[in-house]
Coordinates of C-alpha atoms in Angstrom, one line a residue:
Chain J
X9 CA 51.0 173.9 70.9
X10 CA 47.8 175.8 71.0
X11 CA 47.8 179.7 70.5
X12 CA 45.3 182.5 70.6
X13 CA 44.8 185.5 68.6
X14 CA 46.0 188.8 69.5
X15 CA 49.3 187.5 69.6
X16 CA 51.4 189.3 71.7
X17 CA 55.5 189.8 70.6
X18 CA 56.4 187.8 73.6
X19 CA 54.1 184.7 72.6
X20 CA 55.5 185.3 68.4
X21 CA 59.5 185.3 70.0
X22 CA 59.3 182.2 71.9
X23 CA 58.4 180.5 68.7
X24 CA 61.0 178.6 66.7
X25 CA 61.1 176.9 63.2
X26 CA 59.6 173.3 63.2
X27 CA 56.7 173.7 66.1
X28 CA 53.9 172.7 65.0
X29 CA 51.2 175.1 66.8
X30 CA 47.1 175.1 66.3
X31 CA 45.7 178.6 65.8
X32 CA 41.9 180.1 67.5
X33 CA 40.7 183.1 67.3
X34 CA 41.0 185.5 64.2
X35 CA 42.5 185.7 61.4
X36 CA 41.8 187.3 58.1
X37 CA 42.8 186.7 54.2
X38 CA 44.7 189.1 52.0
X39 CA 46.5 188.1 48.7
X40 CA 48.1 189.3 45.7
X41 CA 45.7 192.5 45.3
X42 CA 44.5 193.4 49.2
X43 CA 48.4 194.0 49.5
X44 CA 48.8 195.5 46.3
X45 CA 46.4 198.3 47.4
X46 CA 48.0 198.2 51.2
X47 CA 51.7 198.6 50.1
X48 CA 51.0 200.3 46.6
X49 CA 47.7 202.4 46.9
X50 CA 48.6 202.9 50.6
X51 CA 44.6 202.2 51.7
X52 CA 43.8 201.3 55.3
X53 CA 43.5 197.8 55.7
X54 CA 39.5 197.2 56.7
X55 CA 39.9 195.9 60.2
X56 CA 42.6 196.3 63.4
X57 CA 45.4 193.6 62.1
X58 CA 47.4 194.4 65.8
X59 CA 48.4 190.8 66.6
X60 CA 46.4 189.2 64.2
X61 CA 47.3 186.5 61.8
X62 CA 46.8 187.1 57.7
X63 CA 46.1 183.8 55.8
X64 CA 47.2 184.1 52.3
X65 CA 43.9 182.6 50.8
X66 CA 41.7 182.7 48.4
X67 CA 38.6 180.8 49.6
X68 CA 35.4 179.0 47.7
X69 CA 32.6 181.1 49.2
X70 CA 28.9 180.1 49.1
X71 CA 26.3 182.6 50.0
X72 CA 23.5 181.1 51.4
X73 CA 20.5 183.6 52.0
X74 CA 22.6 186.2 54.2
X75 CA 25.1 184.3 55.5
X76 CA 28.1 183.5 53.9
X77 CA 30.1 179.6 53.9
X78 CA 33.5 178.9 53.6
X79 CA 33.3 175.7 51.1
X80 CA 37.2 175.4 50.5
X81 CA 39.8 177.3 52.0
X82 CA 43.4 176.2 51.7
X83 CA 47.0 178.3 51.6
X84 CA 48.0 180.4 48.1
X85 CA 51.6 180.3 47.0
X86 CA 53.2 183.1 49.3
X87 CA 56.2 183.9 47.5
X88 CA 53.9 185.8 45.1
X89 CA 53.7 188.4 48.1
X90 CA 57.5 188.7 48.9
X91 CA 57.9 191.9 47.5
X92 CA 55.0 193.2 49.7
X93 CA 54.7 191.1 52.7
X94 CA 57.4 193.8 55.0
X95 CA 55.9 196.8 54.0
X96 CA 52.3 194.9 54.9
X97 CA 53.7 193.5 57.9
X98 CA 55.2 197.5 59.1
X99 CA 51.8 198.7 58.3
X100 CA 49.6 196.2 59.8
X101 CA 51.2 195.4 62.5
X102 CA 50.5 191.6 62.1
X103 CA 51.9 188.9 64.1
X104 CA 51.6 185.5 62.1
X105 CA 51.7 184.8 58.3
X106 CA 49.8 181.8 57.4
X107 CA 50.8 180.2 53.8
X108 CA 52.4 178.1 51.5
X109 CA 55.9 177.3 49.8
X110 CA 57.7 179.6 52.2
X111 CA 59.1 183.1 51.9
X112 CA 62.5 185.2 51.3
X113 CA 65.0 186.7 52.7
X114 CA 63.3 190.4 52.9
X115 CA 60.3 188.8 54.3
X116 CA 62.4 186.4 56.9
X117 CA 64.5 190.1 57.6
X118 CA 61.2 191.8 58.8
X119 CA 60.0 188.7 60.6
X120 CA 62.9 189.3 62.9
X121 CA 62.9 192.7 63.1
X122 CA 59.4 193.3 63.9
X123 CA 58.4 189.7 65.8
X124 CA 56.7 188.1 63.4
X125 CA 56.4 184.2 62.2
X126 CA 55.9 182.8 59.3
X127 CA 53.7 179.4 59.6
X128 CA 52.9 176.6 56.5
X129 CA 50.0 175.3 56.6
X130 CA 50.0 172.3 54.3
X131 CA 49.2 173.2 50.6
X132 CA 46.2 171.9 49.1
X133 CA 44.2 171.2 52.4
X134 CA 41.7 173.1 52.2
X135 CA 38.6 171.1 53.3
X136 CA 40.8 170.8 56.8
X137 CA 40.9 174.7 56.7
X138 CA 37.6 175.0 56.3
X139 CA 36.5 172.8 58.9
X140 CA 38.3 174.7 61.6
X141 CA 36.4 177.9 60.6
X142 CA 33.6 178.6 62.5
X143 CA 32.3 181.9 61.1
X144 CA 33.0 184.6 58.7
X145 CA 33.0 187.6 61.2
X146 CA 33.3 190.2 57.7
X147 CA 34.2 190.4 54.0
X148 CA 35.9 193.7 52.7
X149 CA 36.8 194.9 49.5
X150 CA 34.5 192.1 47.3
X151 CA 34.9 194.4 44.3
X152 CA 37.9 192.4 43.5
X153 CA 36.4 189.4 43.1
X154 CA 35.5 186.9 45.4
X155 CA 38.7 185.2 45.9
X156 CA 41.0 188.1 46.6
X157 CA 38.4 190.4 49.1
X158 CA 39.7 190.6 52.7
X159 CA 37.9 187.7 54.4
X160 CA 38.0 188.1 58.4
X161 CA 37.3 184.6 59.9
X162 CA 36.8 183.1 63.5
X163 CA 39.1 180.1 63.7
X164 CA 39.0 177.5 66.0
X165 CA 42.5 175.1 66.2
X166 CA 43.6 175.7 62.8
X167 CA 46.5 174.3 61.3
X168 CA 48.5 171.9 61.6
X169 CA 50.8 174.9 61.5
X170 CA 54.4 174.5 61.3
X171 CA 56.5 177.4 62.0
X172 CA 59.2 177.7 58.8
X173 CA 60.3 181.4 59.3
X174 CA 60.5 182.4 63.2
X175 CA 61.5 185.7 64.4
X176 CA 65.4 184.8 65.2
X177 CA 66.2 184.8 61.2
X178 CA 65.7 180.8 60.7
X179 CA 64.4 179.7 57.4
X180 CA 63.1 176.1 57.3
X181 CA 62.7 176.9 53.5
X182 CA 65.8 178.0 52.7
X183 CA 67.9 175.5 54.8
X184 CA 65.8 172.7 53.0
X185 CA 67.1 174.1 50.1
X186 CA 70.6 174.8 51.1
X187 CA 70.9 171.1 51.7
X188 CA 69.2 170.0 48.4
X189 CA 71.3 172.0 46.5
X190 CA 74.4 170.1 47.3
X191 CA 72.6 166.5 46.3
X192 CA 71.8 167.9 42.6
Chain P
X12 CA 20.9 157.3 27.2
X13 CA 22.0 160.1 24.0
X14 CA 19.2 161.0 21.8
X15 CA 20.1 159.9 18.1
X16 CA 18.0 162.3 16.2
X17 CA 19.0 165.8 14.9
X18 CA 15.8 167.4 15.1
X19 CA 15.9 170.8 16.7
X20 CA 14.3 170.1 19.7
X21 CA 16.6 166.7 20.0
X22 CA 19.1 168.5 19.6
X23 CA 18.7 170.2 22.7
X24 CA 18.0 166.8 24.8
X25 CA 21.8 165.7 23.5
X26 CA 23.0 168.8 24.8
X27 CA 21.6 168.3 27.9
X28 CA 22.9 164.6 28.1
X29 CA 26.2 165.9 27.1
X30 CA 25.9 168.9 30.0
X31 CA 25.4 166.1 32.3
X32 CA 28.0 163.7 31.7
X33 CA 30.3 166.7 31.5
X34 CA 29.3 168.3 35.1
X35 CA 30.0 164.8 36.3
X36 CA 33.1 164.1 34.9
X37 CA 34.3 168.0 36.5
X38 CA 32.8 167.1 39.5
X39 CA 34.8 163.6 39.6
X40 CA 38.1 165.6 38.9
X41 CA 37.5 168.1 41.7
X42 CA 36.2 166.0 44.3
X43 CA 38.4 162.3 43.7
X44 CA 41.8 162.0 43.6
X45 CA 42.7 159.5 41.2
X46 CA 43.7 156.1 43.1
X47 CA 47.0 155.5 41.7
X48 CA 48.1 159.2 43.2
X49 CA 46.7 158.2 46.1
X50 CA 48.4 154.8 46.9
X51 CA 51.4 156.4 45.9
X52 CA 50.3 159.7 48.6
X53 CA 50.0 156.8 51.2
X54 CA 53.1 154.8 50.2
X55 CA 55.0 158.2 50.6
X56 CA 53.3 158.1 54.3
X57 CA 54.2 154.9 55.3
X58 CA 58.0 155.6 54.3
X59 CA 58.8 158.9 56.0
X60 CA 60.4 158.9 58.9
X61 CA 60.8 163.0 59.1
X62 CA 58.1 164.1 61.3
X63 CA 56.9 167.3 60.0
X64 CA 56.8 165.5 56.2
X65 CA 54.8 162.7 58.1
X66 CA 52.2 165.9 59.5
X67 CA 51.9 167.0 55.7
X68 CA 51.2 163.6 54.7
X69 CA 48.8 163.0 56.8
X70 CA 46.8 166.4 56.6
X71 CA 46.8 165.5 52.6
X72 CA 45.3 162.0 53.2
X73 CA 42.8 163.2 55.6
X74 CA 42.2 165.9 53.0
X75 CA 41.3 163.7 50.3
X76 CA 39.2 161.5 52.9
X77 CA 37.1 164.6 53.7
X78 CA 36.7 165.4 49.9
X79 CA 35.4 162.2 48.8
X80 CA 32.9 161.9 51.8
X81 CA 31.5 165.6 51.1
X82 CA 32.3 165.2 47.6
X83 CA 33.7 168.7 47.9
X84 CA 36.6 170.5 45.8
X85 CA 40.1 168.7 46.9
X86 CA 42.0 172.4 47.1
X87 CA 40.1 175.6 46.5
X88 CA 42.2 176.2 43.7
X89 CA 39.9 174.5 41.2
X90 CA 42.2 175.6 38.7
X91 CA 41.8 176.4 35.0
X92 CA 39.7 173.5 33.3
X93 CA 41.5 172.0 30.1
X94 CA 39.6 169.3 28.4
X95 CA 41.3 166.8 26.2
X96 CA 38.8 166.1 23.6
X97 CA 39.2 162.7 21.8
X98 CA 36.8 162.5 19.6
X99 CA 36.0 159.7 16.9
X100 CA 35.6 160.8 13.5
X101 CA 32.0 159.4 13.3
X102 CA 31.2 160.6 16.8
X103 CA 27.9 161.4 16.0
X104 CA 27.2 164.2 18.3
X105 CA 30.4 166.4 17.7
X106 CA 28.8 170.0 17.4
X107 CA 27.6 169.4 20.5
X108 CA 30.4 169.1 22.8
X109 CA 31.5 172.6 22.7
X110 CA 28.6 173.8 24.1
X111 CA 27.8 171.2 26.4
X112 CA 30.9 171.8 28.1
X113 CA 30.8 175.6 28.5
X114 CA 27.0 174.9 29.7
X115 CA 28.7 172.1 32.2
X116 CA 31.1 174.1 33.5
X117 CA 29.0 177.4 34.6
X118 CA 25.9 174.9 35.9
X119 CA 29.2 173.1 37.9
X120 CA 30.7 176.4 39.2
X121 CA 27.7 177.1 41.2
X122 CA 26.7 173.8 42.3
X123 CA 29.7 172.1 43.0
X124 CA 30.7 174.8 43.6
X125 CA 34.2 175.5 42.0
X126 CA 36.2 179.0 42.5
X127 CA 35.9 182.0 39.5
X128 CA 39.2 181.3 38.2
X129 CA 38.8 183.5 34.9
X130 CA 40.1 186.5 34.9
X131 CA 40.7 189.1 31.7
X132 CA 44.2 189.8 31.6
X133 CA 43.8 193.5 30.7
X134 CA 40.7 194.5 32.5
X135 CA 41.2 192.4 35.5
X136 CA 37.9 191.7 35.6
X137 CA 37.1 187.9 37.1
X138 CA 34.7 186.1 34.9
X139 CA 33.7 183.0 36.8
X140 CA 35.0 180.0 35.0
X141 CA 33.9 181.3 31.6
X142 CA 36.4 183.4 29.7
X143 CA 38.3 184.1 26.5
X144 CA 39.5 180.9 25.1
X145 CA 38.9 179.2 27.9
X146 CA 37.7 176.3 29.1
X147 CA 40.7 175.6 27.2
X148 CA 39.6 172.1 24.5
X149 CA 42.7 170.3 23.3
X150 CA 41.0 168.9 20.2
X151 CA 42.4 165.5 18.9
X152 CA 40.3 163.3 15.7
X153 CA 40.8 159.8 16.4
X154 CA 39.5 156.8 14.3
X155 CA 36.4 155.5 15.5
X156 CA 32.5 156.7 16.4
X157 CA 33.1 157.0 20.1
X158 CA 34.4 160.7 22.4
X159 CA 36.9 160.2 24.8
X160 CA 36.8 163.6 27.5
X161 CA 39.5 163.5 30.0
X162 CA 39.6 166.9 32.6
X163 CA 42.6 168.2 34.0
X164 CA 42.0 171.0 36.2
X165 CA 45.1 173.0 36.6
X166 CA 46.2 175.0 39.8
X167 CA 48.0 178.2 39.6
X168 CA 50.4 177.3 42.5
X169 CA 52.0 174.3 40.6
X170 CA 51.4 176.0 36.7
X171 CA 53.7 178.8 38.1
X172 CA 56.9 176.2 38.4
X173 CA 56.4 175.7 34.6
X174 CA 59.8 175.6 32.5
X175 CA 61.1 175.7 28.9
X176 CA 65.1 176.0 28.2
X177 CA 65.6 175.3 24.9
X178 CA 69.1 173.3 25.1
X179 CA 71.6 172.9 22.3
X180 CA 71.9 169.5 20.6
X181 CA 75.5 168.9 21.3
X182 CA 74.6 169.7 25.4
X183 CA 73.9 165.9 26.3
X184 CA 71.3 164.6 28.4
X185 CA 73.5 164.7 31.3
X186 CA 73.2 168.2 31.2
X187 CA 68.7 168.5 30.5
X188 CA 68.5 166.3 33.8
X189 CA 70.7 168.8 35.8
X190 CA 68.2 171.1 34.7
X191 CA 65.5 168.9 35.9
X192 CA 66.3 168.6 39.0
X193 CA 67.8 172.1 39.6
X194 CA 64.3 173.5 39.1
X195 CA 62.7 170.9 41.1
X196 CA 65.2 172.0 43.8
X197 CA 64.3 175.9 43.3
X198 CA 60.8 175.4 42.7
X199 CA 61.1 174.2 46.4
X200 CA 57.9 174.0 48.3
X201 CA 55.9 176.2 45.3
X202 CA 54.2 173.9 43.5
X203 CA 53.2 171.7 46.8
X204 CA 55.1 168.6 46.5
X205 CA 55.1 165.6 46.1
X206 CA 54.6 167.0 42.6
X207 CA 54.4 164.8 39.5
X208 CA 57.0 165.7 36.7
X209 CA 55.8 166.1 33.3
X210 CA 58.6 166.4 30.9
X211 CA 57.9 167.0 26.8
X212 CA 61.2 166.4 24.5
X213 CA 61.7 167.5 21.3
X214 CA 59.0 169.1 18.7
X215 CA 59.6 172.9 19.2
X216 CA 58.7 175.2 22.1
X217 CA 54.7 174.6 22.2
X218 CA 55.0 171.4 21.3
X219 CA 57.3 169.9 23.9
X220 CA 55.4 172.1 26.6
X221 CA 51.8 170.4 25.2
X222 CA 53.8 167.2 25.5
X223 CA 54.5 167.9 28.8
X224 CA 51.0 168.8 30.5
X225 CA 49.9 165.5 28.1
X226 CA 52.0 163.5 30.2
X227 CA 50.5 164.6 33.5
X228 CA 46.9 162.3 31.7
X229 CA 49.3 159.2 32.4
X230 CA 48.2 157.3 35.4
X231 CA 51.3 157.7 38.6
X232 CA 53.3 154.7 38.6
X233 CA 53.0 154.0 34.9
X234 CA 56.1 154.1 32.6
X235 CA 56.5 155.0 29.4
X236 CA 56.9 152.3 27.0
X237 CA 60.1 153.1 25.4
X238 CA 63.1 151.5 27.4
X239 CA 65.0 154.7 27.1
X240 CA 62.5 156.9 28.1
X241 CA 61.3 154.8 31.1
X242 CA 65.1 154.5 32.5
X243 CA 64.7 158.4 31.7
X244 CA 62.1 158.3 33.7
X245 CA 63.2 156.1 36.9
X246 CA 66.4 158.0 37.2
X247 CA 65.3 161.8 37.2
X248 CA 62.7 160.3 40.2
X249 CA 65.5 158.8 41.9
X250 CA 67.9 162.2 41.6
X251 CA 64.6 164.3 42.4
X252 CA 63.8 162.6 46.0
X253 CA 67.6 162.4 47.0
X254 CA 67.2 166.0 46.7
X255 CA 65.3 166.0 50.2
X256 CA 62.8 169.0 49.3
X257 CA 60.0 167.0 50.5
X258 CA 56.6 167.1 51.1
X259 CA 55.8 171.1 50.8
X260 CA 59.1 172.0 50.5
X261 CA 59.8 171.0 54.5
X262 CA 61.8 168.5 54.3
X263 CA 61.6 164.6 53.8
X264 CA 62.2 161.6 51.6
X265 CA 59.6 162.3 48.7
X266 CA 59.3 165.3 46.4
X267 CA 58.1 163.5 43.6
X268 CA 55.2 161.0 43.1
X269 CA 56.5 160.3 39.9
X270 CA 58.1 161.5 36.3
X271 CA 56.5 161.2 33.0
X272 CA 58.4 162.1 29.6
X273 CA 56.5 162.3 26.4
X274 CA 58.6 163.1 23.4
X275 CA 58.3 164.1 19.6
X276 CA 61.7 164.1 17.4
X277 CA 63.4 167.7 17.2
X278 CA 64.4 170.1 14.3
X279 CA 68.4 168.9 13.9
X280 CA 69.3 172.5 15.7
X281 CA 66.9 172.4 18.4
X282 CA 66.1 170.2 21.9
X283 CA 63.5 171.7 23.6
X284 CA 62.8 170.5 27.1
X285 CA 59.6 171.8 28.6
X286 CA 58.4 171.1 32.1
X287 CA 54.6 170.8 33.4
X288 CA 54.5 170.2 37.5
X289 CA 51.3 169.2 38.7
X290 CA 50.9 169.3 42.6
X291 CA 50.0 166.2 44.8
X292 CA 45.8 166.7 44.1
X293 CA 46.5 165.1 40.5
X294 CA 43.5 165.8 39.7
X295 CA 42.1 164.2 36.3
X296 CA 39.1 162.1 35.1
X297 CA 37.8 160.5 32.1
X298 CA 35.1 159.8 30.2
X299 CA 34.3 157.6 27.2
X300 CA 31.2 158.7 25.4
X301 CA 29.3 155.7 23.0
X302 CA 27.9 156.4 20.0
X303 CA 24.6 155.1 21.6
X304 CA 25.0 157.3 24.7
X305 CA 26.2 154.5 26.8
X306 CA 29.2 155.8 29.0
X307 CA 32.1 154.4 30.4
X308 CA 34.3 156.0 33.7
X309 CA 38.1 155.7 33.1

């Protein structure tokens, strides 16, 4: 399934664990410390994140004269963010979190309640992410190091994404789990 | 070719042949996954039959095709660079390696490039790939006049599942494989599976944990040549894929590419078990340096 950013609530709510959907348009990366300063230091995030999708990310950059290239850009461990990824998501107003490894239960709470998926991309692939981005449209906050600024990226067909969290309180993550904990 | 001399200005041209071989052997590790992890990546393929673990396969394959055509990092997590230093007692160039491989890894950062994955701990300032104490060098003197350098770059997302319980002796192995596979289980789709298992038994708490990331070095698919120990081995695989985790942690028949134990007899009142995950890029090279510079790709 193809989808476009803005995302609207209506196209997040139709959305259900285990589609596999291709993402165009923009998204843009925040990690460990762009949240940090949006849920702790309460800063404005640098751009309109209405509908948007945020990649947790921290890319191999290459700046070439002006212009900057993505070399590498594949999905960070989310769970780091779980503490954060709510308030982010109530202050952002973000439609789609892009990662890896899967999220909790406060995370998968505030997915329903605000309409808001959580979508794996696969762990590791980050030539594949790289490919489907077409342009760095900005870079914010660099002063904390190249792989935790704000990177704001034109995407074109990105993913595979598979949905693992949807907006209806379904956890691929945590039923995986569930179901591996009674073979142990 | 390696210089033999020690004059000053030779001394720099060794450096330099060093630096080279070095930058090489970090740019094999970030850019080729090892073969054996790779058959076993495809075998993995070939036997799923849950569709979404089929899609992660496949994205990793086509991954590691795209790498070795650009011969561009495998993940953007470069990871923190630990070189296993073998070196031969009448290596003839051992001052130099130090250097050569701090020089190796800045000259590599930029032109390969990797990601600055140095950061002080109390400043928080990110130093590129040069920091305190690290490149991390595991020095080991073996017999011999010739330098074996094997790389293991380390990413955070798989380092974060480490473990160390330290169990009682009278607790039974039955008891340190439930532990096993319990934290494969809750590691879950963390340390992007199909991982591969290092396990280090018995020495004391850094010891088994050393013994563990040493273990990652053996090639997938290889056992260990103890009976015990390989049984060990096959079993704890067997229990980790019935667990169904899966590729990424969505499902599917395998979480594990393999297991590898290393082990080291314990104190009479201590059985430490220490666990070192390394994700599917399993990335790792080596290098044999001659004493007459001649070099051999392992």
């Amino acid at each position: 399934m193809d989808l476009k950013t803005p995302l609207s609530e209506r196209d997040v709510r139709r959305l259900k664990v285990g589609d596999v959907i291709y993402l165009s348009g923009i998204i843009f990366t925040s990690r460990d410390k762009a949240h940090s300063r949006v849920v702790h230091d309460n800063e404005t995030l640098p751009i309109d994140a209405k509908g948007l999708a945020v990649y947790h990310c921290g890319p191999i950059v290459r700046k070439d004269g002006k212009r900057w290239n993505i070399i590498s850009a594949g999905p960070t461990t989310s769970s780091r963010l779980e503490d954060m990824e709510s308030d982010f998501i109530r202050s952002t107003g973000i439609r789609m979190i892009i990662g890896k490894g899967g999220m909790g239960e406060r995370t998968t709470k505030a997915c329903m309640e605000y309409g808001v998926v959580y979508c794996s991309f696969t762990g590791g692939a980050s030539l594949i992410g790289a490919d489907c981005i077409k342009r760095v449209v900005d870079v914010f906050w660099l002063d904390m190091g190249i792989p935790e600024a704000v990177w704001v990226f034109e995407v074109s067909r990105f993913g595979p994404l598979v949905v693992s969290i949807d907006s209806k309180g379904n956890n691929l993550y945590e039923d995986v789990k569930r179901r591996a904990r009674t073979q142990v | 070719m390696i210089y033999p001399s020690h004059s000053k200005y030779a001394l720099r041209e060794i450096e330099v042949e060093l630096e080279k071989i070095i930058f090489n052997l970090i740019k094999k590790a970030s850019t080729q996954l090892p073969d054996d992890t790779e058959r076993a990546l495809r075998k993995a393929y070939e036997q799923e039959t849950n569709q979404i673990a089929k899609l992660q396969l496949k994205t990793i394959l086509d991954n590691i095709e795209i790498a070795r055509r650009k011969e561009l990092p495998i993940c953007q997590d470069t990871g923190t660079l630990i070189f296993f230093v073998d070196v031969g007692i009448d290596f003839p160039y051992k001052h130099e390696i130090r250097n050569s491989i701090y020089k190796a890894v800045e000259i590599a950062t930029n032109v390969i490039p990797l990601r600055p994955n140095c950061v002080d701990p109390f400043t928080d300032k990110n130093t590129g790939n040069l920091g305190e104490k690290i490149p991390w060098i595991e020095w080991n003197l073996i017999e011999g006049k010739d330098c074996k350098i094997t790389l293991l770059p380390k990413g955070a997302g798989s380092e974060n599942c480490s473990a160390l319980e330290m169990f009682n002796p009278s607790d039974g192995m039955e008891k340190i494989e439930d532990f096993v596979v319990n934290h494969i289980v809750e590691c879950n789709g963390k340390p992007c599976p199909p991982v591969i298992v290092g396990m280090g038994i018995g020495g004391g708490a850094d010891i088994a944990m050393k013994l563990a990331k040493r273990s990652l070095l053996r090639p997938v698919g290889e056992r260990s040549k103890n009976k015990t120990i390989a049984d060990l081995e096959e079993r704890l695989l067997k229990r980790i894929n019935e667990t169904g985790i899966g590729p990424m942690g969505l499902g599917g028949k395998t979480t594990a590419l393999d297991v590898h134990i290393e082990y080291a007899s314990r104190h009479p009142a201590s059985f430490p078990v220490a666990l070192s995950i390394q994700c599917w890029a399993n990335r790792r090279a080596s290098v044999i340096i001659k004493e007459n510079g001649d070099i051999e790709w392992i």
